[in-house]
Amino acid sequence: QVQLVESGGGLVQAGGSLRLACELSGGTFSFSWYPMGWFRQAPGKEREFVAAMSRSGGVTRYTDSVKGRFTMSRDIAKNTVYLHMNNLKPKDTAAYFCAAKRGGIASTEFYTGANKYDYWGEGTQVTVSS
């Protein structure tokens, strides 16, 4: 069974930076088989898409509110994806979750819908103070 474990959350002042990490373990397939995504959920709000990466690693997508500030990357040797967050704003405060999907039709496909993903981590809290 695939397991995802996020880390790197914390309290930061507005304008600061954090790097979230999500390590994938278990499962039948290699790490590069899984398209990956980052989502976030603020109190009282629905979970929303933040970033996605194709299983090739060559395609990434971001929600408009984080474009130019957040970058998703991965280290295949460590079975880990990262979310580099710069110029953080109070509105970025949320629990951040990583997700993995079992394979994909094409290596360049990415997924922005939470219902497309099969595996989820338990989340890491990011709090941005003003």
PDB file of N, CA, C and O in Angstrom, residues 39-77:
ATOM      1  N   PHE A  39      -2.460  19.832  -2.457  1.00  0.00           N
ATOM      2  CA  PHE A  39      -3.733  20.484  -2.178  1.00  0.00           C
ATOM      3  C   PHE A  39      -3.637  21.158  -0.813  1.00  0.00           C
ATOM      4  O   PHE A  39      -2.733  20.858  -0.024  1.00  0.00           O
ATOM      5  N   ARG A  40      -4.568  22.051  -0.543  1.00  0.00           N
ATOM      6  CA  ARG A  40      -4.602  22.674   0.770  1.00  0.00           C
ATOM      7  C   ARG A  40      -6.044  22.870   1.209  1.00  0.00           C
ATOM      8  O   ARG A  40      -6.954  22.959   0.384  1.00  0.00           O
ATOM      9  N   GLN A  41      -6.213  22.943   2.508  1.00  0.00           N
ATOM     10  CA  GLN A  41      -7.544  23.133   3.069  1.00  0.00           C
ATOM     11  C   GLN A  41      -7.452  24.038   4.284  1.00  0.00           C
ATOM     12  O   GLN A  41      -6.777  23.706   5.265  1.00  0.00           O
ATOM     13  N   ALA A  42      -8.130  25.156   4.180  1.00  0.00           N
ATOM     14  CA  ALA A  42      -8.205  26.092   5.295  1.00  0.00           C
ATOM     15  C   ALA A  42      -9.442  25.765   6.132  1.00  0.00           C
ATOM     16  O   ALA A  42     -10.398  25.163   5.627  1.00  0.00           O
ATOM     17  N   PRO A  43      -9.447  26.162   7.402  1.00  0.00           N
ATOM     18  CA  PRO A  43     -10.606  25.870   8.255  1.00  0.00           C
ATOM     19  C   PRO A  43     -11.897  26.395   7.655  1.00  0.00           C
ATOM     20  O   PRO A  43     -11.967  27.544   7.204  1.00  0.00           O
ATOM     21  N   GLY A  44     -12.896  25.543   7.601  1.00  0.00           N
ATOM     22  CA  GLY A  44     -14.197  25.944   7.088  1.00  0.00           C
ATOM     23  C   GLY A  44     -14.295  26.022   5.580  1.00  0.00           C
ATOM     24  O   GLY A  44     -15.333  26.430   5.046  1.00  0.00           O
ATOM     25  N   LYS A  45     -13.237  25.636   4.896  1.00  0.00           N
ATOM     26  CA  LYS A  45     -13.238  25.704   3.433  1.00  0.00           C
ATOM     27  C   LYS A  45     -12.996  24.328   2.832  1.00  0.00           C
ATOM     28  O   LYS A  45     -12.506  23.418   3.491  1.00  0.00           O
ATOM     29  N   GLU A  46     -13.330  24.218   1.565  1.00  0.00           N
ATOM     30  CA  GLU A  46     -13.108  22.958   0.877  1.00  0.00           C
ATOM     31  C   GLU A  46     -11.626  22.813   0.501  1.00  0.00           C
ATOM     32  O   GLU A  46     -10.899  23.791   0.374  1.00  0.00           O
ATOM     33  N   ARG A  47     -11.226  21.561   0.307  1.00  0.00           N
ATOM     34  CA  ARG A  47      -9.864  21.311  -0.141  1.00  0.00           C
ATOM     35  C   ARG A  47      -9.701  21.857  -1.548  1.00  0.00           C
ATOM     36  O   ARG A  47     -10.557  21.642  -2.415  1.00  0.00           O
ATOM     37  N   GLU A  48      -8.604  22.558  -1.799  1.00  0.00           N
ATOM     38  CA  GLU A  48      -8.391  23.154  -3.102  1.00  0.00           C
ATOM     39  C   GLU A  48      -7.051  22.744  -3.694  1.00  0.00           C
ATOM     40  O   GLU A  48      -6.074  22.500  -2.984  1.00  0.00           O
ATOM     41  N   PHE A  49      -7.037  22.713  -5.009  1.00  0.00           N
ATOM     42  CA  PHE A  49      -5.838  22.362  -5.750  1.00  0.00           C
ATOM     43  C   PHE A  49      -4.792  23.457  -5.616  1.00  0.00           C
ATOM     44  O   PHE A  49      -5.113  24.648  -5.670  1.00  0.00           O
ATOM     45  N   VAL A  50      -3.530  23.048  -5.469  1.00  0.00           N
ATOM     46  CA  VAL A  50      -2.420  23.994  -5.403  1.00  0.00           C
ATOM     47  C   VAL A  50      -1.463  23.765  -6.566  1.00  0.00           C
ATOM     48  O   VAL A  50      -1.139  24.698  -7.308  1.00  0.00           O
ATOM     49  N   ALA A  51      -0.987  22.523  -6.726  1.00  0.00           N
ATOM     50  CA  ALA A  51       0.019  22.244  -7.752  1.00  0.00           C
ATOM     51  C   ALA A  51      -0.052  20.781  -8.143  1.00  0.00           C
ATOM     52  O   ALA A  51      -0.468  19.938  -7.354  1.00  0.00           O
ATOM     53  N   ALA A  52       0.375  20.494  -9.365  1.00  0.00           N
ATOM     54  CA  ALA A  52       0.384  19.120  -9.845  1.00  0.00           C
ATOM     55  C   ALA A  52       1.597  18.887 -10.718  1.00  0.00           C
ATOM     56  O   ALA A  52       2.106  19.821 -11.359  1.00  0.00           O
ATOM     57  N   MET A  53       2.029  17.643 -10.760  1.00  0.00           N
ATOM     58  CA  MET A  53       3.166  17.258 -11.584  1.00  0.00           C
ATOM     59  C   MET A  53       2.839  15.959 -12.288  1.00  0.00           C
ATOM     60  O   MET A  53       2.311  15.022 -11.669  1.00  0.00           O
ATOM     61  N   SER A  54       3.165  15.889 -13.566  1.00  0.00           N
ATOM     62  CA  SER A  54       2.963  14.658 -14.319  1.00  0.00           C
ATOM     63  C   SER A  54       3.936  13.593 -13.847  1.00  0.00           C
ATOM     64  O   SER A  54       4.950  13.897 -13.201  1.00  0.00           O
ATOM     65  N   ARG A  55       3.675  12.348 -14.200  1.00  0.00           N
ATOM     66  CA  ARG A  55       4.570  11.287 -13.731  1.00  0.00           C
ATOM     67  C   ARG A  55       5.923  11.351 -14.429  1.00  0.00           C
ATOM     68  O   ARG A  55       6.898  10.799 -13.923  1.00  0.00           O
ATOM     69  N   SER A  56       5.981  12.019 -15.571  1.00  0.00           N
ATOM     70  CA  SER A  56       7.276  12.231 -16.216  1.00  0.00           C
ATOM     71  C   SER A  56       8.102  13.273 -15.474  1.00  0.00           C
ATOM     72  O   SER A  56       9.321  13.358 -15.643  1.00  0.00           O
ATOM     73  N   GLY A  57       7.402  14.088 -14.669  1.00  0.00           N
ATOM     74  CA  GLY A  57       8.077  15.187 -13.990  1.00  0.00           C
ATOM     75  C   GLY A  57       8.262  16.407 -14.867  1.00  0.00           C
ATOM     76  O   GLY A  57       8.680  17.459 -14.393  1.00  0.00           O
ATOM     77  N   GLY A  58       7.906  16.270 -16.138  1.00  0.00           N
ATOM     78  CA  GLY A  58       8.175  17.346 -17.062  1.00  0.00           C
ATOM     79  C   GLY A  58       7.092  18.397 -17.163  1.00  0.00           C
ATOM     80  O   GLY A  58       7.295  19.450 -17.773  1.00  0.00           O
ATOM     81  N   VAL A  59       5.935  18.107 -16.583  1.00  0.00           N
ATOM     82  CA  VAL A  59       4.809  19.039 -16.671  1.00  0.00           C
ATOM     83  C   VAL A  59       4.331  19.377 -15.270  1.00  0.00           C
ATOM     84  O   VAL A  59       4.108  18.478 -14.452  1.00  0.00           O
ATOM     85  N   THR A  60       4.199  20.650 -14.986  1.00  0.00           N
ATOM     86  CA  THR A  60       3.656  21.097 -13.721  1.00  0.00           C
ATOM     87  C   THR A  60       2.568  22.132 -13.972  1.00  0.00           C
ATOM     88  O   THR A  60       2.590  22.839 -14.997  1.00  0.00           O
ATOM     89  N   ARG A  61       1.629  22.204 -13.060  1.00  0.00           N
ATOM     90  CA  ARG A  61       0.561  23.197 -13.131  1.00  0.00           C
ATOM     91  C   ARG A  61       0.299  23.744 -11.730  1.00  0.00           C
ATOM     92  O   ARG A  61       0.475  23.034 -10.756  1.00  0.00           O
ATOM     93  N   TYR A  62      -0.125  25.014 -11.708  1.00  0.00           N
ATOM     94  CA  TYR A  62      -0.361  25.683 -10.443  1.00  0.00           C
ATOM     95  C   TYR A  62      -1.679  26.420 -10.476  1.00  0.00           C
ATOM     96  O   TYR A  62      -2.092  26.922 -11.523  1.00  0.00           O
ATOM     97  N   THR A  63      -2.307  26.511  -9.343  1.00  0.00           N
ATOM     98  CA  THR A  63      -3.478  27.366  -9.268  1.00  0.00           C
ATOM     99  C   THR A  63      -3.018  28.811  -9.387  1.00  0.00           C
ATOM    100  O   THR A  63      -1.876  29.158  -9.017  1.00  0.00           O
ATOM    101  N   ASP A  64      -3.870  29.664  -9.914  1.00  0.00           N
ATOM    102  CA  ASP A  64      -3.474  31.035 -10.227  1.00  0.00           C
ATOM    103  C   ASP A  64      -2.928  31.789  -9.018  1.00  0.00           C
ATOM    104  O   ASP A  64      -1.997  32.592  -9.143  1.00  0.00           O
ATOM    105  N   SER A  65      -3.482  31.541  -7.867  1.00  0.00           N
ATOM    106  CA  SER A  65      -3.108  32.322  -6.688  1.00  0.00           C
ATOM    107  C   SER A  65      -1.683  32.057  -6.203  1.00  0.00           C
ATOM    108  O   SER A  65      -1.157  32.827  -5.405  1.00  0.00           O
ATOM    109  N   VAL A  66      -1.057  30.979  -6.687  1.00  0.00           N
ATOM    110  CA  VAL A  66       0.308  30.678  -6.238  1.00  0.00           C
ATOM    111  C   VAL A  66       1.329  30.769  -7.366  1.00  0.00           C
ATOM    112  O   VAL A  66       2.534  30.609  -7.119  1.00  0.00           O
ATOM    113  N   LYS A  67       0.886  31.034  -8.573  1.00  0.00           N
ATOM    114  CA  LYS A  67       1.818  31.124  -9.700  1.00  0.00           C
ATOM    115  C   LYS A  67       2.858  32.205  -9.441  1.00  0.00           C
ATOM    116  O   LYS A  67       2.540  33.311  -9.017  1.00  0.00           O
ATOM    117  N   GLY A  68       4.103  31.853  -9.726  1.00  0.00           N
ATOM    118  CA  GLY A  68       5.188  32.793  -9.495  1.00  0.00           C
ATOM    119  C   GLY A  68       5.715  32.790  -8.077  1.00  0.00           C
ATOM    120  O   GLY A  68       6.768  33.380  -7.803  1.00  0.00           O
ATOM    121  N   ARG A  69       4.991  32.123  -7.169  1.00  0.00           N
ATOM    122  CA  ARG A  69       5.455  32.070  -5.773  1.00  0.00           C
ATOM    123  C   ARG A  69       5.790  30.638  -5.338  1.00  0.00           C
ATOM    124  O   ARG A  69       6.706  30.425  -4.549  1.00  0.00           O
ATOM    125  N   PHE A  70       5.054  29.667  -5.837  1.00  0.00           N
ATOM    126  CA  PHE A  70       5.244  28.267  -5.451  1.00  0.00           C
ATOM    127  C   PHE A  70       5.847  27.493  -6.620  1.00  0.00           C
ATOM    128  O   PHE A  70       5.512  27.737  -7.781  1.00  0.00           O
ATOM    129  N   THR A  71       6.689  26.534  -6.304  1.00  0.00           N
ATOM    130  CA  THR A  71       7.283  25.662  -7.310  1.00  0.00           C
ATOM    131  C   THR A  71       7.264  24.227  -6.799  1.00  0.00           C
ATOM    132  O   THR A  71       7.655  23.962  -5.659  1.00  0.00           O
ATOM    133  N   MET A  72       6.804  23.343  -7.656  1.00  0.00           N
ATOM    134  CA  MET A  72       6.788  21.918  -7.314  1.00  0.00           C
ATOM    135  C   MET A  72       7.967  21.237  -7.989  1.00  0.00           C
ATOM    136  O   MET A  72       8.227  21.464  -9.174  1.00  0.00           O
ATOM    137  N   SER A  73       8.665  20.394  -7.242  1.00  0.00           N
ATOM    138  CA  SER A  73       9.801  19.669  -7.804  1.00  0.00           C
ATOM    139  C   SER A  73       9.827  18.275  -7.203  1.00  0.00           C
ATOM    140  O   SER A  73       9.020  17.947  -6.335  1.00  0.00           O
ATOM    141  N   ARG A  74      10.751  17.449  -7.681  1.00  0.00           N
ATOM    142  CA  ARG A  74      10.839  16.116  -7.125  1.00  0.00           C
ATOM    143  C   ARG A  74      12.277  15.616  -7.153  1.00  0.00           C
ATOM    144  O   ARG A  74      13.101  16.096  -7.936  1.00  0.00           O
ATOM    145  N   ASP A  75      12.554  14.653  -6.282  1.00  0.00           N
ATOM    146  CA  ASP A  75      13.833  13.966  -6.243  1.00  0.00           C
ATOM    147  C   ASP A  75      13.517  12.473  -6.325  1.00  0.00           C
ATOM    148  O   ASP A  75      13.069  11.872  -5.340  1.00  0.00           O
ATOM    149  N   ILE A  76      13.717  11.900  -7.497  1.00  0.00           N
ATOM    150  CA  ILE A  76      13.363  10.499  -7.704  1.00  0.00           C
ATOM    151  C   ILE A  76      14.154   9.584  -6.772  1.00  0.00           C
ATOM    152  O   ILE A  76      13.621   8.606  -6.242  1.00  0.00           O
ATOM    153  N   ALA A  77      15.409   9.904  -6.563  1.00  0.00           N
ATOM    154  CA  ALA A  77      16.251   9.056  -5.708  1.00  0.00           C
ATOM    155  C   ALA A  77      15.722   8.994  -4.289  1.00  0.00           C
ATOM    156  O   ALA A  77      15.936   8.011  -3.578  1.00  0.00           O
TER     157      ALA A  77
END
